[in-house]
Every structure is written in C-alpha cells, then in structure tokens.
GROMACS .gro file of C-alpha atoms in nm:
model
  304
    1UNK     CA    1  -0.304   2.605   2.083
    2UNK     CA    2  -0.228   2.273   1.989
    3UNK     CA    3  -0.468   2.071   1.732
    4UNK     CA    4  -0.524   1.753   1.637
    5UNK     CA    5  -0.395   1.837   1.304
    6UNK     CA    6  -0.077   1.956   1.444
    7UNK     CA    7  -0.026   1.593   1.615
    8UNK     CA    8  -0.112   1.398   1.304
    9UNK     CA    9   0.149   1.633   1.102
   10UNK     CA   10   0.449   1.586   1.353
   11UNK     CA   11   0.380   1.185   1.352
   12UNK     CA   12   0.365   1.185   0.958
   13UNK     CA   13   0.663   1.392   0.933
   14UNK     CA   14   0.851   1.141   1.185
   15UNK     CA   15   0.735   0.844   1.011
   16UNK     CA   16   0.787   0.979   0.638
   17UNK     CA   17   1.147   1.123   0.725
   18UNK     CA   18   1.103   1.435   0.495
   19UNK     CA   19   0.853   1.738   0.441
   20UNK     CA   20   0.779   1.644   0.086
   21UNK     CA   21   0.664   1.278   0.192
   22UNK     CA   22   0.495   1.389   0.504
   23UNK     CA   23   0.309   1.655   0.299
   24UNK     CA   24   0.174   1.345   0.071
   25UNK     CA   25   0.075   1.133   0.374
   26UNK     CA   26  -0.163   1.423   0.532
   27UNK     CA   27  -0.269   1.517   0.172
   28UNK     CA   28  -0.120   1.883   0.201
   29UNK     CA   29   0.119   2.087  -0.051
   30UNK     CA   30   0.446   2.097   0.088
   31UNK     CA   31   0.428   2.493   0.134
   32UNK     CA   32   0.083   2.438   0.349
   33UNK     CA   33   0.277   2.172   0.584
   34UNK     CA   34   0.551   2.413   0.622
   35UNK     CA   35   0.311   2.707   0.673
   36UNK     CA   36   0.106   2.492   0.944
   37UNK     CA   37   0.438   2.397   1.125
   38UNK     CA   38   0.584   2.739   1.156
   39UNK     CA   39   0.244   2.858   1.240
   40UNK     CA   40   0.248   2.616   1.543
   41UNK     CA   41   0.638   2.688   1.654
   42UNK     CA   42   0.554   3.050   1.660
   43UNK     CA   43   0.263   3.004   1.886
   44UNK     CA   44   0.499   2.783   2.098
   45UNK     CA   45   0.792   3.007   2.087
   46UNK     CA   46   1.045   2.737   1.977
   47UNK     CA   47   1.148   2.504   1.688
   48UNK     CA   48   0.997   2.172   1.646
   49UNK     CA   49   1.258   1.995   1.459
   50UNK     CA   50   1.616   2.060   1.293
   51UNK     CA   51   1.611   2.179   0.928
   52UNK     CA   52   1.772   2.013   0.680
   53UNK     CA   53   1.778   1.678   0.860
   54UNK     CA   54   1.728   1.350   0.711
   55UNK     CA   55   1.569   1.174   0.887
   56UNK     CA   56   1.411   1.425   1.058
   57UNK     CA   57   1.568   1.500   1.399
   58UNK     CA   58   1.317   1.664   1.634
   59UNK     CA   59   1.404   1.909   1.905
   60UNK     CA   60   1.276   1.838   2.274
   61UNK     CA   61   0.989   2.015   2.211
   62UNK     CA   62   0.911   1.831   1.900
   63UNK     CA   63   0.992   1.512   2.070
   64UNK     CA   64   0.734   1.618   2.372
   65UNK     CA   65   0.457   1.644   2.122
   66UNK     CA   66   0.529   1.339   1.960
   67UNK     CA   67   0.517   1.187   2.290
   68UNK     CA   68   0.177   1.372   2.291
   69UNK     CA   69   0.059   1.233   1.979
   70UNK     CA   70   0.109   0.860   2.053
   71UNK     CA   71  -0.095   0.918   2.393
   72UNK     CA   72  -0.366   1.130   2.237
   73UNK     CA   73  -0.422   1.031   1.865
   74UNK     CA   74  -0.520   0.662   1.959
   75UNK     CA   75  -0.748   0.770   2.225
   76UNK     CA   76  -0.939   0.980   1.965
   77UNK     CA   77  -0.971   0.712   1.731
   78UNK     CA   78  -1.114   0.482   1.987
   79UNK     CA   79  -1.343   0.754   2.106
   80UNK     CA   80  -1.471   0.785   1.712
   81UNK     CA   81  -1.547   0.409   1.706
   82UNK     CA   82  -1.722   0.412   2.026
   83UNK     CA   83  -1.936   0.694   1.914
   84UNK     CA   84  -2.002   0.503   1.570
   85UNK     CA   85  -2.127   0.203   1.797
   86UNK     CA   86  -2.323   0.418   2.050
   87UNK     CA   87  -2.543   0.562   1.751
   88UNK     CA   88  -2.654   0.240   1.639
   89UNK     CA   89  -2.499   0.133   1.350
   90UNK     CA   90  -2.577  -0.228   1.234
   91UNK     CA   91  -2.259  -0.473   1.291
   92UNK     CA   92  -2.124  -0.524   0.966
   93UNK     CA   93  -1.965  -0.778   0.706
   94UNK     CA   94  -1.635  -0.764   0.567
   95UNK     CA   95  -1.599  -1.044   0.291
   96UNK     CA   96  -1.302  -0.982   0.051
   97UNK     CA   97  -1.110  -1.086  -0.243
   98UNK     CA   98  -0.773  -0.994  -0.302
   99UNK     CA   99  -0.644  -0.953  -0.661
  100UNK     CA  100  -0.279  -0.942  -0.556
  101UNK     CA  101  -0.091  -1.205  -0.442
  102UNK     CA  102   0.203  -1.034  -0.274
  103UNK     CA  103  -0.055  -0.842  -0.076
  104UNK     CA  104  -0.102  -1.054   0.237
  105UNK     CA  105   0.260  -0.935   0.354
  106UNK     CA  106   0.069  -0.598   0.489
  107UNK     CA  107  -0.323  -0.696   0.468
  108UNK     CA  108  -0.298  -0.942   0.746
  109UNK     CA  109  -0.141  -0.734   0.996
  110UNK     CA  110  -0.405  -0.465   0.894
  111UNK     CA  111  -0.677  -0.727   0.941
  112UNK     CA  112  -0.550  -0.843   1.281
  113UNK     CA  113  -0.547  -0.479   1.392
  114UNK     CA  114  -0.901  -0.400   1.264
  115UNK     CA  115  -1.047  -0.720   1.413
  116UNK     CA  116  -0.917  -0.586   1.764
  117UNK     CA  117  -1.125  -0.284   1.702
  118UNK     CA  118  -1.405  -0.391   1.549
  119UNK     CA  119  -1.493  -0.764   1.683
  120UNK     CA  120  -1.842  -0.769   1.584
  121UNK     CA  121  -1.783  -0.707   1.218
  122UNK     CA  122  -1.756  -1.064   1.043
  123UNK     CA  123  -1.456  -1.096   0.865
  124UNK     CA  124  -1.409  -1.331   0.555
  125UNK     CA  125  -1.172  -1.385   0.274
  126UNK     CA  126  -1.359  -1.678   0.073
  127UNK     CA  127  -1.147  -1.896  -0.105
  128UNK     CA  128  -1.162  -2.057  -0.439
  129UNK     CA  129  -1.333  -1.811  -0.634
  130UNK     CA  130  -1.500  -1.915  -0.946
  131UNK     CA  131  -1.652  -1.562  -1.052
  132UNK     CA  132  -1.505  -1.213  -1.096
  133UNK     CA  133  -1.447  -1.044  -0.778
  134UNK     CA  134  -1.542  -0.672  -0.900
  135UNK     CA  135  -1.835  -0.774  -1.052
  136UNK     CA  136  -1.939  -0.988  -0.722
  137UNK     CA  137  -1.849  -0.685  -0.553
  138UNK     CA  138  -2.129  -0.505  -0.725
  139UNK     CA  139  -2.359  -0.814  -0.671
  140UNK     CA  140  -2.325  -0.779  -0.303
  141UNK     CA  141  -2.137  -1.134  -0.298
  142UNK     CA  142  -1.849  -0.968  -0.151
  143UNK     CA  143  -1.772  -0.632   0.035
  144UNK     CA  144  -1.408  -0.498  -0.067
  145UNK     CA  145  -1.189  -0.622  -0.350
  146UNK     CA  146  -0.828  -0.533  -0.354
  147UNK     CA  147  -0.711  -0.463  -0.655
  148UNK     CA  148  -0.472  -0.249  -0.910
  149UNK     CA  149  -0.691  -0.327  -1.221
  150UNK     CA  150  -1.011  -0.073  -1.128
  151UNK     CA  151  -1.270  -0.117  -1.409
  152UNK     CA  152  -1.586   0.118  -1.437
  153UNK     CA  153  -1.886  -0.091  -1.267
  154UNK     CA  154  -2.193   0.116  -1.141
  155UNK     CA  155  -2.210   0.155  -0.771
  156UNK     CA  156  -1.834   0.071  -0.734
  157UNK     CA  157  -1.599   0.315  -0.562
  158UNK     CA  158  -1.210   0.254  -0.579
  159UNK     CA  159  -1.032   0.421  -0.277
  160UNK     CA  160  -0.670   0.453  -0.341
  161UNK     CA  161  -0.415   0.311  -0.075
  162UNK     CA  162  -0.072   0.356  -0.216
  163UNK     CA  163   0.167   0.359  -0.534
  164UNK     CA  164   0.419   0.108  -0.583
  165UNK     CA  165   0.699   0.063  -0.843
  166UNK     CA  166   0.713  -0.305  -1.029
  167UNK     CA  167   1.047  -0.415  -1.040
  168UNK     CA  168   1.213  -0.677  -1.238
  169UNK     CA  169   1.391  -0.963  -1.032
  170UNK     CA  170   1.694  -1.134  -1.160
  171UNK     CA  171   1.947  -1.378  -1.093
  172UNK     CA  172   2.286  -1.206  -0.938
  173UNK     CA  173   2.465  -1.340  -1.231
  174UNK     CA  174   2.221  -1.263  -1.502
  175UNK     CA  175   2.329  -1.021  -1.775
  176UNK     CA  176   2.069  -0.755  -1.715
  177UNK     CA  177   2.162  -0.750  -1.304
  178UNK     CA  178   2.373  -0.447  -1.336
  179UNK     CA  179   2.125  -0.246  -1.577
  180UNK     CA  180   1.955   0.052  -1.416
  181UNK     CA  181   1.665  -0.030  -1.609
  182UNK     CA  182   1.555  -0.260  -1.899
  183UNK     CA  183   1.344  -0.208  -2.210
  184UNK     CA  184   1.057  -0.420  -2.339
  185UNK     CA  185   1.300  -0.549  -2.573
  186UNK     CA  186   1.524  -0.693  -2.336
  187UNK     CA  187   1.266  -0.947  -2.217
  188UNK     CA  188   1.187  -1.068  -2.572
  189UNK     CA  189   1.455  -1.360  -2.511
  190UNK     CA  190   1.362  -1.411  -2.158
  191UNK     CA  191   1.177  -1.690  -1.977
  192UNK     CA  192   0.909  -1.480  -1.793
  193UNK     CA  193   0.769  -1.621  -1.459
  194UNK     CA  194   0.421  -1.498  -1.346
  195UNK     CA  195   0.153  -1.565  -1.118
  196UNK     CA  196  -0.079  -1.804  -1.267
  197UNK     CA  197  -0.348  -1.536  -1.365
  198UNK     CA  198  -0.457  -1.345  -1.688
  199UNK     CA  199  -0.199  -1.114  -1.851
  200UNK     CA  200  -0.462  -0.853  -1.884
  201UNK     CA  201  -0.408  -0.839  -1.454
  202UNK     CA  202  -0.056  -0.810  -1.476
  203UNK     CA  203   0.119  -0.494  -1.494
  204UNK     CA  204   0.448  -0.595  -1.653
  205UNK     CA  205   0.201  -0.668  -1.974
  206UNK     CA  206   0.001  -0.410  -1.989
  207UNK     CA  207   0.176  -0.119  -1.887
  208UNK     CA  208   0.521  -0.249  -2.041
  209UNK     CA  209   0.517  -0.526  -2.272
  210UNK     CA  210   0.217  -0.493  -2.453
  211UNK     CA  211   0.230  -0.133  -2.553
  212UNK     CA  212   0.570  -0.220  -2.707
  213UNK     CA  213   0.423  -0.521  -2.870
  214UNK     CA  214   0.696  -0.736  -2.722
  215UNK     CA  215   0.623  -1.089  -2.607
  216UNK     CA  216   0.893  -1.290  -2.391
  217UNK     CA  217   1.054  -1.631  -2.536
  218UNK     CA  218   0.861  -1.827  -2.289
  219UNK     CA  219   0.619  -1.758  -2.006
  220UNK     CA  220   0.599  -1.972  -1.693
  221UNK     CA  221   0.377  -1.958  -1.389
  222UNK     CA  222   0.436  -2.015  -1.028
  223UNK     CA  223   0.176  -1.987  -0.742
  224UNK     CA  224   0.391  -1.833  -0.463
  225UNK     CA  225   0.637  -1.551  -0.434
  226UNK     CA  226   0.878  -1.771  -0.303
  227UNK     CA  227   0.882  -2.024  -0.560
  228UNK     CA  228   0.941  -1.748  -0.830
  229UNK     CA  229   1.242  -1.633  -0.614
  230UNK     CA  230   1.362  -1.990  -0.593
  231UNK     CA  231   1.344  -1.995  -0.979
  232UNK     CA  232   1.494  -1.648  -1.057
  233UNK     CA  233   1.770  -1.709  -0.816
  234UNK     CA  234   1.844  -2.035  -1.008
  235UNK     CA  235   1.851  -1.864  -1.329
  236UNK     CA  236   1.534  -2.004  -1.472
  237UNK     CA  237   1.408  -1.692  -1.553
  238UNK     CA  238   1.295  -1.337  -1.446
  239UNK     CA  239   0.969  -1.214  -1.304
  240UNK     CA  240   0.840  -0.871  -1.224
  241UNK     CA  241   0.701  -0.783  -0.848
  242UNK     CA  242   0.595  -0.510  -0.665
  243UNK     CA  243   0.875  -0.341  -0.503
  244UNK     CA  244   0.780  -0.423  -0.125
  245UNK     CA  245   0.754  -0.813  -0.236
  246UNK     CA  246   1.109  -0.801  -0.319
  247UNK     CA  247   1.279  -0.616  -0.018
  248UNK     CA  248   1.338  -0.924   0.189
  249UNK     CA  249   1.510  -1.122  -0.110
  250UNK     CA  250   1.724  -0.827  -0.187
  251UNK     CA  251   1.827  -0.749   0.180
  252UNK     CA  252   1.966  -1.124   0.165
  253UNK     CA  253   2.142  -1.076  -0.183
  254UNK     CA  254   1.913  -1.351  -0.299
  255UNK     CA  255   1.817  -1.199  -0.635
  256UNK     CA  256   1.905  -0.852  -0.774
  257UNK     CA  257   1.602  -0.582  -0.925
  258UNK     CA  258   1.605  -0.367  -1.212
  259UNK     CA  259   1.361  -0.092  -1.310
  260UNK     CA  260   1.111  -0.125  -1.559
  261UNK     CA  261   1.180   0.129  -1.811
  262UNK     CA  262   1.383   0.459  -1.746
  263UNK     CA  263   1.094   0.630  -1.575
  264UNK     CA  264   1.002   0.294  -1.381
  265UNK     CA  265   0.660   0.134  -1.379
  266UNK     CA  266   0.443   0.255  -1.113
  267UNK     CA  267   0.076   0.164  -1.037
  268UNK     CA  268  -0.222   0.217  -0.784
  269UNK     CA  269  -0.349  -0.031  -0.561
  270UNK     CA  270  -0.705   0.018  -0.461
  271UNK     CA  271  -0.978  -0.095  -0.205
  272UNK     CA  272  -1.283  -0.130  -0.417
  273UNK     CA  273  -1.642  -0.105  -0.234
  274UNK     CA  274  -1.979  -0.029  -0.293
  275UNK     CA  275  -2.093   0.341  -0.272
  276UNK     CA  276  -2.335   0.251   0.031
  277UNK     CA  277  -2.049   0.129   0.226
  278UNK     CA  278  -1.836   0.447   0.200
  279UNK     CA  279  -2.012   0.607   0.518
  280UNK     CA  280  -2.049   0.309   0.724
  281UNK     CA  281  -1.774   0.370   1.023
  282UNK     CA  282  -1.622   0.021   1.028
  283UNK     CA  283  -1.535   0.028   0.656
  284UNK     CA  284  -1.386   0.403   0.705
  285UNK     CA  285  -1.192   0.258   0.971
  286UNK     CA  286  -1.066  -0.020   0.807
  287UNK     CA  287  -0.930   0.178   0.501
  288UNK     CA  288  -0.769   0.378   0.746
  289UNK     CA  289  -0.628   0.083   0.922
  290UNK     CA  290  -0.480  -0.100   0.564
  291UNK     CA  291  -0.327   0.242   0.467
  292UNK     CA  292  -0.163   0.305   0.779
  293UNK     CA  293  -0.039  -0.072   0.824
  294UNK     CA  294   0.087  -0.076   0.467
  295UNK     CA  295   0.322   0.221   0.508
  296UNK     CA  296   0.428   0.094   0.859
  297UNK     CA  297   0.567  -0.219   0.689
  298UNK     CA  298   0.604  -0.190   0.357
  299UNK     CA  299   0.918  -0.017   0.195
  300UNK     CA  300   0.928   0.209  -0.099
  301UNK     CA  301   0.556   0.292  -0.152
  302UNK     CA  302   0.399   0.626  -0.189
  303UNK     CA  303   0.087   0.807  -0.090
  304UNK     CA  304  -0.180   0.780  -0.362
   0.00000   0.00000   0.00000
C-alpha cells in the first residue's frame, strides 16, 4: 500500500512547502503529484495534509508517514550503497574543481556527508589550477567540475544541480537600493566589483551587460565574498552574486539586493563529469547528496 515513492513525495512536500515546488523536486507535474497523493489517501482512507496551507500542515496520519520516511529512506539508501560495494566496484577517485567562488557554502557539507558514506573514495580539490578545468576533466586530470558555464566537450556530461537568481548587491543608501530591479544602463556609471575571473565566466556580463552593449564605469576585483560585501556596504561599488551568497548579509541588514532586469537573471549550476562516470554508484550518490544538501542549506534556489 505504501511505496517508497510515496514517502519521498511526502518528504519533498514537507521540505518544499508547496505542491508546486514539491513536484519540481520529485520531477513530476503538479497534476501527477496531486494524483499520487490523492491515490494514497484513498488507499489509506484519510487525508495526509490540510489543503491550501503554506507551509504544508500535515495531519496526524501524514506526520506518522513522515516519521516512517525519516526512518526508512536513509536505510534504503544505505542498503543501495552496500549493494554497490558488494558487487565489486573499484574504489573511486573524486578530484574536483569549482568554477564558483561562493559554492563552498553548500559543497563542503555535501562532501562531508559523502565522505561518511564512501570513505574509500579518494576526494581532493586541487588548488592553484594552471589549466582550464573542463578540458582537464575531459583529459581525466579531474573527475568533476562545478560550473555554471557548460561547454560542449566530447565525453563530458553536465548534470544540472539547481537554478539560482543573480542579484545586485548595493549599499543601503545607494541610489538604486529601493528599485525592484535595475537595467544594464543603470550600471554604466557604477563601479562593478567581481571575482578575479574572466568576464566570459561571469553571468552579469554574459547575460546582462554584454547583450545590451553596456560597460560599467570601472571594474574592481576582490578574492572573497566578505571583501566584496565590505566594499559594497562602504559605497565603493556594487556587485552581482547568486541569491544564496547574499542571504546572510541581507538578513543582517548589511546591504540591499536588487533584481537584474525585469524578469530576473536566472542561471543553472551543473556538475560536469565524464560519460563513463555516470553509472558509478559513488558518483550517482555524490550528485544526489550535492543536490539534497544544496536544497537543505540554501534559500531561493529552484530545481533545474
């Protein structure tokens, strides 16, 4: 009567807070998800949650099944890992590069969880790259690259992790601070603070400024997000960052955030791996762990 997919659906509904977002997380249409839940409720003879509540309010029956899910799903996943080991897969290597300065906020917890489950996999994040990460992945110098800039390379597969919105951080007293969004022309007289990477790898240029033919008055770089926030808060410039990277600074009232364009500037973050790695059990588990951890610790992201 109760299947694993039902338990996963209820967990997604609890974590997402709405049917729409839960459907995205389990890769179903909202109609299909509603039908699945209704079918389960009819089998059980009781409602599992109160309709039109946000966040979702579960009934006592729904809470009992959530408790079951919290016990069963981790055991199922552990068994899947154990079976993968029993059938004799070679210990893996996971050397990765990160083309995303603000990704460590969710990636480090994901790596910690993964290491607990797969201690035999060799994990490394080599520093000081003197080569392009994606071609290095194709050459087997790396095993995974976190990137928002997929390039067509033979033998490389891009697994979408999540979608995120880029926002413009400005000082609280800045002339743009109370705008719902800015246009590219609004940045023509601004100092834009960026990470020290090529402009072709920054969404604010490729998706926002370059298509409009606009250049900021000045471009300044900073190595760390906290340094960028110090400069922005002091009125020394503005910067574009993923929404999750700004959360703590917005909550503290340190800076303000403004949308980039009327429709917003949305991008997708990918994990790039080689085609032959896709079927490796430990790689499948790392990708799943990375996705689950990102949704657990980041605000404002959406399923890809």
